[in-house]
C-alpha cells in the first residue's frame, strides 16, 4: 500500500495571488462546516493536529493548503451551510470557492464530504450538482462512520447516493477519522487522483 509519508501546512489564501506557485497537482475538499474536513486531513496525514478541528463551525474562512508527500496539495476549502452567517458573508464564500474551483489549472480532483448519519442537505445537493455540471473528477466521503453501526452503512450509502444523484462510477468511501474506517481506501483514492 502506498502511504502518506510527509505532510505540512503551507499557507492560507483568500485570493489567487496568494495560492502556492509551485505547480503541484491539487486535490480540493468541500463540505459543510463541521462535516470533518480538518479531521480527514489529519487522519490522512497521520497527524493529530496538522489541521485544526473545531467545535465552532464556520471558523475557516480561508483556503488552506497542505502539501503531502512533497508531491501534491490537499486544499481545505471554507465550509458551507453554516446558518449563522450573513448573506454578504455567504456571497463572499461563494466567490472565493468558485474562483478557485473554476480557474485553478492544477486542480485535478474534488472530494465532497457529507455526514453519513444524515440525508444530504440542500447545500450538499447543490454543491454536488455544481461539481457534476463542471464535470469535475470527483468522489464523496461519508464521514463520522463510527457514529453509526456497520449494519447501517449500506442503507446510508444508498440514501446519500440517491439524494446527491451520484453516478455509479463515482466513488463513495465510508470513512471515520476516529477509528480509521475507510482510511486506506481514501488514501488510495487521493494518491491515484493526483498521479
Ligand atoms: N466521531 C467522529 N467525529 C468526527 C469525525 N470527523 C470529525 N469529527 C468531529 O466533528 C467536529 C468537526 O470536525 P472538523 O474536522 O473540524 O470539521 P470541518 O469544519 O469540516 O473541518 C469536531 O468536533 C471533530 O472532532 C469522525 O470521523 N468521527
Ligand atoms: Mg476545518
PDB file of C-alpha atoms and ligand atoms in Angstrom:
ATOM      1  CA  UNK A   1       0.000   0.000   0.000  1.00  0.00           C
ATOM      2  CA  UNK A   2       1.264   3.453  -0.882  1.00  0.00           C
ATOM      3  CA  UNK A   3       1.347   5.837   2.003  1.00  0.00           C
ATOM      4  CA  UNK A   4       1.402   9.436   3.005  1.00  0.00           C
ATOM      5  CA  UNK A   5       4.870   9.891   4.450  1.00  0.00           C
ATOM      6  CA  UNK A   6       5.033  13.629   4.893  1.00  0.00           C
ATOM      7  CA  UNK A   7       2.533  16.404   5.452  1.00  0.00           C
ATOM      8  CA  UNK A   8       3.000  20.109   6.010  1.00  0.00           C
ATOM      9  CA  UNK A   9       0.692  23.065   6.345  1.00  0.00           C
ATOM     10  CA  UNK A  10       1.927  25.563   3.764  1.00  0.00           C
ATOM     11  CA  UNK A  11      -0.339  28.601   3.648  1.00  0.00           C
ATOM     12  CA  UNK A  12      -3.827  30.060   3.794  1.00  0.00           C
ATOM     13  CA  UNK A  13      -5.215  32.156   0.965  1.00  0.00           C
ATOM     14  CA  UNK A  14      -8.275  34.210   0.134  1.00  0.00           C
ATOM     15  CA  UNK A  15      -7.333  35.103  -3.457  1.00  0.00           C
ATOM     16  CA  UNK A  16      -5.404  33.577  -6.379  1.00  0.00           C
ATOM     17  CA  UNK A  17      -2.299  35.729  -5.983  1.00  0.00           C
ATOM     18  CA  UNK A  18      -1.794  34.060  -2.605  1.00  0.00           C
ATOM     19  CA  UNK A  19      -2.045  30.444  -3.809  1.00  0.00           C
ATOM     20  CA  UNK A  20       1.158  28.372  -3.921  1.00  0.00           C
ATOM     21  CA  UNK A  21       3.009  28.844  -7.202  1.00  0.00           C
ATOM     22  CA  UNK A  22       4.966  25.611  -7.471  1.00  0.00           C
ATOM     23  CA  UNK A  23       2.544  23.899  -9.881  1.00  0.00           C
ATOM     24  CA  UNK A  24       1.997  20.708  -7.886  1.00  0.00           C
ATOM     25  CA  UNK A  25      -1.333  18.929  -8.507  1.00  0.00           C
ATOM     26  CA  UNK A  26      -4.128  19.833  -6.111  1.00  0.00           C
ATOM     27  CA  UNK A  27      -6.987  17.920  -4.576  1.00  0.00           C
ATOM     28  CA  UNK A  28      -9.739  20.016  -3.005  1.00  0.00           C
ATOM     29  CA  UNK A  29     -12.038  19.184  -0.103  1.00  0.00           C
ATOM     30  CA  UNK A  30     -15.527  20.648   0.004  1.00  0.00           C
ATOM     31  CA  UNK A  31     -18.317  20.144   2.500  1.00  0.00           C
ATOM     32  CA  UNK A  32     -20.455  21.687   5.171  1.00  0.00           C
ATOM     33  CA  UNK A  33     -18.846  23.311   8.173  1.00  0.00           C
ATOM     34  CA  UNK A  34     -18.231  20.700  10.833  1.00  0.00           C
ATOM     35  CA  UNK A  35     -18.540  17.724   8.477  1.00  0.00           C
ATOM     36  CA  UNK A  36     -14.992  16.631   9.308  1.00  0.00           C
ATOM     37  CA  UNK A  37     -12.703  18.143   6.652  1.00  0.00           C
ATOM     38  CA  UNK A  38      -9.944  19.011   9.097  1.00  0.00           C
ATOM     39  CA  UNK A  39     -10.222  15.631  10.800  1.00  0.00           C
ATOM     40  CA  UNK A  40      -9.989  13.983   7.371  1.00  0.00           C
ATOM     41  CA  UNK A  41      -6.756  15.841   6.600  1.00  0.00           C
ATOM     42  CA  UNK A  42      -5.274  14.885   9.959  1.00  0.00           C
ATOM     43  CA  UNK A  43      -6.235  11.223   9.543  1.00  0.00           C
ATOM     44  CA  UNK A  44      -4.779  11.079   6.055  1.00  0.00           C
ATOM     45  CA  UNK A  45      -1.589  12.750   7.189  1.00  0.00           C
ATOM     46  CA  UNK A  46      -1.385  10.554  10.268  1.00  0.00           C
ATOM     47  CA  UNK A  47      -1.093  13.656  12.419  1.00  0.00           C
ATOM     48  CA  UNK A  48      -3.183  14.745  15.361  1.00  0.00           C
ATOM     49  CA  UNK A  49      -3.351  18.460  14.751  1.00  0.00           C
ATOM     50  CA  UNK A  50      -1.982  19.391  11.360  1.00  0.00           C
ATOM     51  CA  UNK A  51      -5.366  20.899  10.542  1.00  0.00           C
ATOM     52  CA  UNK A  52      -7.299  22.450  13.371  1.00  0.00           C
ATOM     53  CA  UNK A  53     -10.554  20.671  14.095  1.00  0.00           C
ATOM     54  CA  UNK A  54     -13.150  22.854  15.624  1.00  0.00           C
ATOM     55  CA  UNK A  55     -16.270  22.640  17.695  1.00  0.00           C
ATOM     56  CA  UNK A  56     -17.114  26.090  16.358  1.00  0.00           C
ATOM     57  CA  UNK A  57     -18.483  25.680  12.847  1.00  0.00           C
ATOM     58  CA  UNK A  58     -17.887  28.364  10.274  1.00  0.00           C
ATOM     59  CA  UNK A  59     -14.454  29.299  11.514  1.00  0.00           C
ATOM     60  CA  UNK A  60     -12.389  28.522   8.460  1.00  0.00           C
ATOM     61  CA  UNK A  61     -12.717  31.423   6.054  1.00  0.00           C
ATOM     62  CA  UNK A  62      -9.631  30.767   4.017  1.00  0.00           C
ATOM     63  CA  UNK A  63      -8.386  28.164   1.576  1.00  0.00           C
ATOM     64  CA  UNK A  64      -5.797  26.161   3.467  1.00  0.00           C
ATOM     65  CA  UNK A  65      -3.054  24.403   1.524  1.00  0.00           C
ATOM     66  CA  UNK A  66      -1.355  21.290   2.900  1.00  0.00           C
ATOM     67  CA  UNK A  67       1.497  19.663   1.000  1.00  0.00           C
ATOM     68  CA  UNK A  68       1.599  15.876   1.196  1.00  0.00           C
ATOM     69  CA  UNK A  69       4.486  13.607   0.195  1.00  0.00           C
ATOM     70  CA  UNK A  70       6.069  16.766  -1.231  1.00  0.00           C
ATOM     71  CA  UNK A  71       4.121  15.915  -4.369  1.00  0.00           C
ATOM     72  CA  UNK A  72       0.608  17.330  -4.124  1.00  0.00           C
ATOM     73  CA  UNK A  73      -1.613  19.702  -2.178  1.00  0.00           C
ATOM     74  CA  UNK A  74      -4.743  18.978  -0.227  1.00  0.00           C
ATOM     75  CA  UNK A  75      -6.770  22.172  -0.291  1.00  0.00           C
ATOM     76  CA  UNK A  76      -9.252  22.675   2.526  1.00  0.00           C
ATOM     77  CA  UNK A  77     -11.983  24.978   1.251  1.00  0.00           C
ATOM     78  CA  UNK A  78     -14.161  27.004   3.638  1.00  0.00           C
ATOM     79  CA  UNK A  79     -17.198  25.031   4.769  1.00  0.00           C
ATOM     80  CA  UNK A  80     -20.662  25.918   3.544  1.00  0.00           C
ATOM     81  CA  UNK A  81     -24.089  25.681   5.114  1.00  0.00           C
ATOM     82  CA  UNK A  82     -23.331  27.497   8.311  1.00  0.00           C
ATOM     83  CA  UNK A  83     -26.638  29.128   9.208  1.00  0.00           C
ATOM     84  CA  UNK A  84     -25.393  31.938  11.389  1.00  0.00           C
ATOM     85  CA  UNK A  85     -23.569  33.952   8.775  1.00  0.00           C
ATOM     86  CA  UNK A  86     -24.852  36.951   6.855  1.00  0.00           C
ATOM     87  CA  UNK A  87     -25.885  36.923   3.193  1.00  0.00           C
ATOM     88  CA  UNK A  88     -22.844  39.053   2.450  1.00  0.00           C
ATOM     89  CA  UNK A  89     -20.550  36.508   4.073  1.00  0.00           C
ATOM     90  CA  UNK A  90     -22.212  33.720   2.078  1.00  0.00           C
ATOM     91  CA  UNK A  91     -21.654  35.616  -1.155  1.00  0.00           C
ATOM     92  CA  UNK A  92     -18.038  36.180  -0.237  1.00  0.00           C
ATOM     93  CA  UNK A  93     -17.712  32.458   0.444  1.00  0.00           C
ATOM     94  CA  UNK A  94     -19.252  31.574  -2.926  1.00  0.00           C
ATOM     95  CA  UNK A  95     -16.938  33.901  -4.817  1.00  0.00           C
ATOM     96  CA  UNK A  96     -13.864  32.565  -3.028  1.00  0.00           C
ATOM     97  CA  UNK A  97     -14.758  28.922  -3.700  1.00  0.00           C
ATOM     98  CA  UNK A  98     -15.908  29.405  -7.279  1.00  0.00           C
ATOM     99  CA  UNK A  99     -12.858  31.461  -8.153  1.00  0.00           C
ATOM    100  CA  UNK A 100     -10.700  28.589  -7.018  1.00  0.00           C
ATOM    101  CA  UNK A 101     -12.759  25.692  -8.409  1.00  0.00           C
ATOM    102  CA  UNK A 102     -13.397  27.279 -11.800  1.00  0.00           C
ATOM    103  CA  UNK A 103      -9.960  28.634 -12.576  1.00  0.00           C
ATOM    104  CA  UNK A 104      -7.309  26.609 -10.840  1.00  0.00           C
ATOM    105  CA  UNK A 105      -5.328  24.826 -13.543  1.00  0.00           C
ATOM    106  CA  UNK A 106      -3.611  22.286 -11.302  1.00  0.00           C
ATOM    107  CA  UNK A 107      -6.813  21.244  -9.537  1.00  0.00           C
ATOM    108  CA  UNK A 108      -7.284  17.624 -10.544  1.00  0.00           C
ATOM    109  CA  UNK A 109      -9.794  16.114  -8.126  1.00  0.00           C
ATOM    110  CA  UNK A 110     -12.537  17.240  -5.760  1.00  0.00           C
ATOM    111  CA  UNK A 111     -13.687  15.350  -2.706  1.00  0.00           C
ATOM    112  CA  UNK A 112     -17.046  16.265  -1.243  1.00  0.00           C
ATOM    113  CA  UNK A 113     -17.556  15.252   2.374  1.00  0.00           C
ATOM    114  CA  UNK A 114     -21.007  14.510   3.775  1.00  0.00           C
ATOM    115  CA  UNK A 115     -22.110  13.227   7.178  1.00  0.00           C
ATOM    116  CA  UNK A 116     -23.025   9.539   6.946  1.00  0.00           C
ATOM    117  CA  UNK A 117     -25.712   9.920   9.589  1.00  0.00           C
ATOM    118  CA  UNK A 118     -27.947  12.300   7.692  1.00  0.00           C
ATOM    119  CA  UNK A 119     -29.596  12.709   4.350  1.00  0.00           C
ATOM    120  CA  UNK A 120     -27.517  15.246   2.393  1.00  0.00           C
ATOM    121  CA  UNK A 121     -28.782  18.803   2.857  1.00  0.00           C
ATOM    122  CA  UNK A 122     -29.930  21.172   0.127  1.00  0.00           C
ATOM    123  CA  UNK A 123     -26.452  22.751   0.248  1.00  0.00           C
ATOM    124  CA  UNK A 124     -24.825  19.353  -0.226  1.00  0.00           C
ATOM    125  CA  UNK A 125     -27.071  18.614  -3.195  1.00  0.00           C
ATOM    126  CA  UNK A 126     -26.334  21.988  -4.750  1.00  0.00           C
ATOM    127  CA  UNK A 127     -22.598  21.501  -4.299  1.00  0.00           C
ATOM    128  CA  UNK A 128     -22.669  18.079  -5.910  1.00  0.00           C
ATOM    129  CA  UNK A 129     -24.784  19.344  -8.803  1.00  0.00           C
ATOM    130  CA  UNK A 130     -22.224  22.074  -9.368  1.00  0.00           C
ATOM    131  CA  UNK A 131     -19.392  19.533  -9.471  1.00  0.00           C
ATOM    132  CA  UNK A 132     -21.337  17.416 -11.943  1.00  0.00           C
ATOM    133  CA  UNK A 133     -22.121  20.378 -14.166  1.00  0.00           C
ATOM    134  CA  UNK A 134     -18.444  21.248 -14.329  1.00  0.00           C
ATOM    135  CA  UNK A 135     -17.699  17.591 -14.966  1.00  0.00           C
ATOM    136  CA  UNK A 136     -15.102  17.693 -12.203  1.00  0.00           C
ATOM    137  CA  UNK A 137     -13.326  14.440 -11.383  1.00  0.00           C
ATOM    138  CA  UNK A 138     -14.891  13.728  -8.011  1.00  0.00           C
ATOM    139  CA  UNK A 139     -15.627  11.398  -5.127  1.00  0.00           C
ATOM    140  CA  UNK A 140     -17.722  11.561  -1.982  1.00  0.00           C
ATOM    141  CA  UNK A 141     -16.511  10.714   1.503  1.00  0.00           C
ATOM    142  CA  UNK A 142     -19.202   9.835   4.050  1.00  0.00           C
ATOM    143  CA  UNK A 143     -17.684  10.903   7.376  1.00  0.00           C
ATOM    144  CA  UNK A 144     -18.237  10.009  11.030  1.00  0.00           C
ATOM    145  CA  UNK A 145     -18.949   6.348  10.273  1.00  0.00           C
ATOM    146  CA  UNK A 146     -18.025   5.475  13.867  1.00  0.00           C
ATOM    147  CA  UNK A 147     -21.264   7.155  14.906  1.00  0.00           C
ATOM    148  CA  UNK A 148     -23.488   4.526  13.281  1.00  0.00           C
ATOM    149  CA  UNK A 149     -23.386   0.733  13.310  1.00  0.00           C
ATOM    150  CA  UNK A 150     -21.787  -1.163  10.436  1.00  0.00           C
ATOM    151  CA  UNK A 151     -25.163  -2.662   9.711  1.00  0.00           C
ATOM    152  CA  UNK A 152     -26.416   0.753   8.647  1.00  0.00           C
ATOM    153  CA  UNK A 153     -23.586   1.636   6.243  1.00  0.00           C
ATOM    154  CA  UNK A 154     -25.242   0.257   3.143  1.00  0.00           C
ATOM    155  CA  UNK A 155     -28.561   1.905   3.875  1.00  0.00           C
ATOM    156  CA  UNK A 156     -26.949   5.311   4.458  1.00  0.00           C
ATOM    157  CA  UNK A 157     -24.755   4.950   1.386  1.00  0.00           C
ATOM    158  CA  UNK A 158     -27.907   4.415  -0.678  1.00  0.00           C
ATOM    159  CA  UNK A 159     -29.571   7.459   0.852  1.00  0.00           C
ATOM    160  CA  UNK A 160     -26.536   9.605   0.061  1.00  0.00           C
ATOM    161  CA  UNK A 161     -26.054   8.302  -3.489  1.00  0.00           C
ATOM    162  CA  UNK A 162     -29.731   8.800  -4.213  1.00  0.00           C
ATOM    163  CA  UNK A 163     -30.099  12.255  -2.757  1.00  0.00           C
ATOM    164  CA  UNK A 164     -26.949  13.595  -4.412  1.00  0.00           C
ATOM    165  CA  UNK A 165     -27.780  11.873  -7.682  1.00  0.00           C
ATOM    166  CA  UNK A 166     -24.370  10.216  -7.816  1.00  0.00           C
ATOM    167  CA  UNK A 167     -23.464   8.303 -10.942  1.00  0.00           C
ATOM    168  CA  UNK A 168     -22.421   4.675 -10.476  1.00  0.00           C
ATOM    169  CA  UNK A 169     -18.836   5.299 -11.493  1.00  0.00           C
ATOM    170  CA  UNK A 170     -18.256   7.963  -8.854  1.00  0.00           C
ATOM    171  CA  UNK A 171     -16.622   6.522  -5.718  1.00  0.00           C
ATOM    172  CA  UNK A 172     -18.169   6.878  -2.275  1.00  0.00           C
ATOM    173  CA  UNK A 173     -15.952   5.992   0.684  1.00  0.00           C
ATOM    174  CA  UNK A 174     -17.351   5.289   4.142  1.00  0.00           C
ATOM    175  CA  UNK A 175     -14.900   6.972   6.498  1.00  0.00           C
ATOM    176  CA  UNK A 176     -14.137   7.625  10.139  1.00  0.00           C
ATOM    177  CA  UNK A 177     -11.327   9.803  11.419  1.00  0.00           C
ATOM    178  CA  UNK A 178     -11.872   8.264  14.849  1.00  0.00           C
ATOM    179  CA  UNK A 179     -11.468   4.549  14.166  1.00  0.00           C
ATOM    180  CA  UNK A 180      -9.772   4.532  10.757  1.00  0.00           C
ATOM    181  CA  UNK A 181     -12.655   3.053   8.765  1.00  0.00           C
ATOM    182  CA  UNK A 182     -12.009   3.739   5.068  1.00  0.00           C
ATOM    183  CA  UNK A 183      -8.627   5.357   5.657  1.00  0.00           C
ATOM    184  CA  UNK A 184      -6.765   3.049   3.296  1.00  0.00           C
ATOM    185  CA  UNK A 185      -9.405   3.441   0.611  1.00  0.00           C
ATOM    186  CA  UNK A 186      -9.395   7.232   0.952  1.00  0.00           C
ATOM    187  CA  UNK A 187      -5.594   7.331   0.838  1.00  0.00           C
ATOM    188  CA  UNK A 188      -5.502   5.254  -2.339  1.00  0.00           C
ATOM    189  CA  UNK A 189      -8.195   7.408  -3.903  1.00  0.00           C
ATOM    190  CA  UNK A 190      -6.229  10.567  -3.162  1.00  0.00           C
ATOM    191  CA  UNK A 191      -2.901   9.227  -4.358  1.00  0.00           C
ATOM    192  CA  UNK A 192      -4.418   7.916  -7.585  1.00  0.00           C
ATOM    193  CA  UNK A 193      -6.193  11.192  -8.233  1.00  0.00           C
ATOM    194  CA  UNK A 194      -3.024  13.250  -8.213  1.00  0.00           C
ATOM    195  CA  UNK A 195      -0.793  10.859 -10.119  1.00  0.00           C
TER     196      UNK A 195
HETATM  197  N1  LIG B   1     -16.952  10.801  15.871  1.00  0.00           N
HETATM  198  C1  LIG B   1     -16.347  11.482  14.888  1.00  0.00           C
HETATM  199  N2  LIG B   1     -16.194  12.812  15.000  1.00  0.00           N
HETATM  200  C2  LIG B   1     -15.593  13.475  13.983  1.00  0.00           C
HETATM  201  C3  LIG B   1     -15.124  12.804  12.817  1.00  0.00           C
HETATM  202  N3  LIG B   1     -14.598  13.730  11.993  1.00  0.00           N
HETATM  203  C4  LIG B   1     -14.721  14.919  12.617  1.00  0.00           C
HETATM  204  N4  LIG B   1     -15.319  14.781  13.815  1.00  0.00           N
HETATM  205  C5  LIG B   1     -15.636  15.842  14.806  1.00  0.00           C
HETATM  206  O1  LIG B   1     -16.532  16.764  14.192  1.00  0.00           O
HETATM  207  C6  LIG B   1     -16.206  18.101  14.544  1.00  0.00           C
HETATM  208  C7  LIG B   1     -15.892  18.920  13.304  1.00  0.00           C
HETATM  209  O2  LIG B   1     -14.770  18.362  12.658  1.00  0.00           O
HETATM  210  P1  LIG B   1     -13.804  19.259  11.738  1.00  0.00           P
HETATM  211  O3  LIG B   1     -12.800  18.327  11.157  1.00  0.00           O
HETATM  212  O4  LIG B   1     -13.305  20.438  12.486  1.00  0.00           O
HETATM  213  O5  LIG B   1     -14.840  19.751  10.632  1.00  0.00           O
HETATM  214  P2  LIG B   1     -14.622  20.809   9.453  1.00  0.00           P
HETATM  215  O6  LIG B   1     -15.350  22.044   9.866  1.00  0.00           O
HETATM  216  O7  LIG B   1     -15.276  20.184   8.250  1.00  0.00           O
HETATM  217  O8  LIG B   1     -13.152  20.995   9.266  1.00  0.00           O
HETATM  218  C8  LIG B   1     -15.010  18.002  15.508  1.00  0.00           C
HETATM  219  O9  LIG B   1     -15.503  18.023  16.819  1.00  0.00           O
HETATM  220  C9  LIG B   1     -14.387  16.670  15.153  1.00  0.00           C
HETATM  221  O10 LIG B   1     -13.699  16.084  16.231  1.00  0.00           O
HETATM  222  C10 LIG B   1     -15.299  11.378  12.734  1.00  0.00           C
HETATM  223  O11 LIG B   1     -14.936  10.688  11.771  1.00  0.00           O
HETATM  224  N5  LIG B   1     -15.920  10.778  13.804  1.00  0.00           N
HETATM  225 MG1  LIG B   2     -11.925  22.622   9.274  1.00  0.00          MG
END
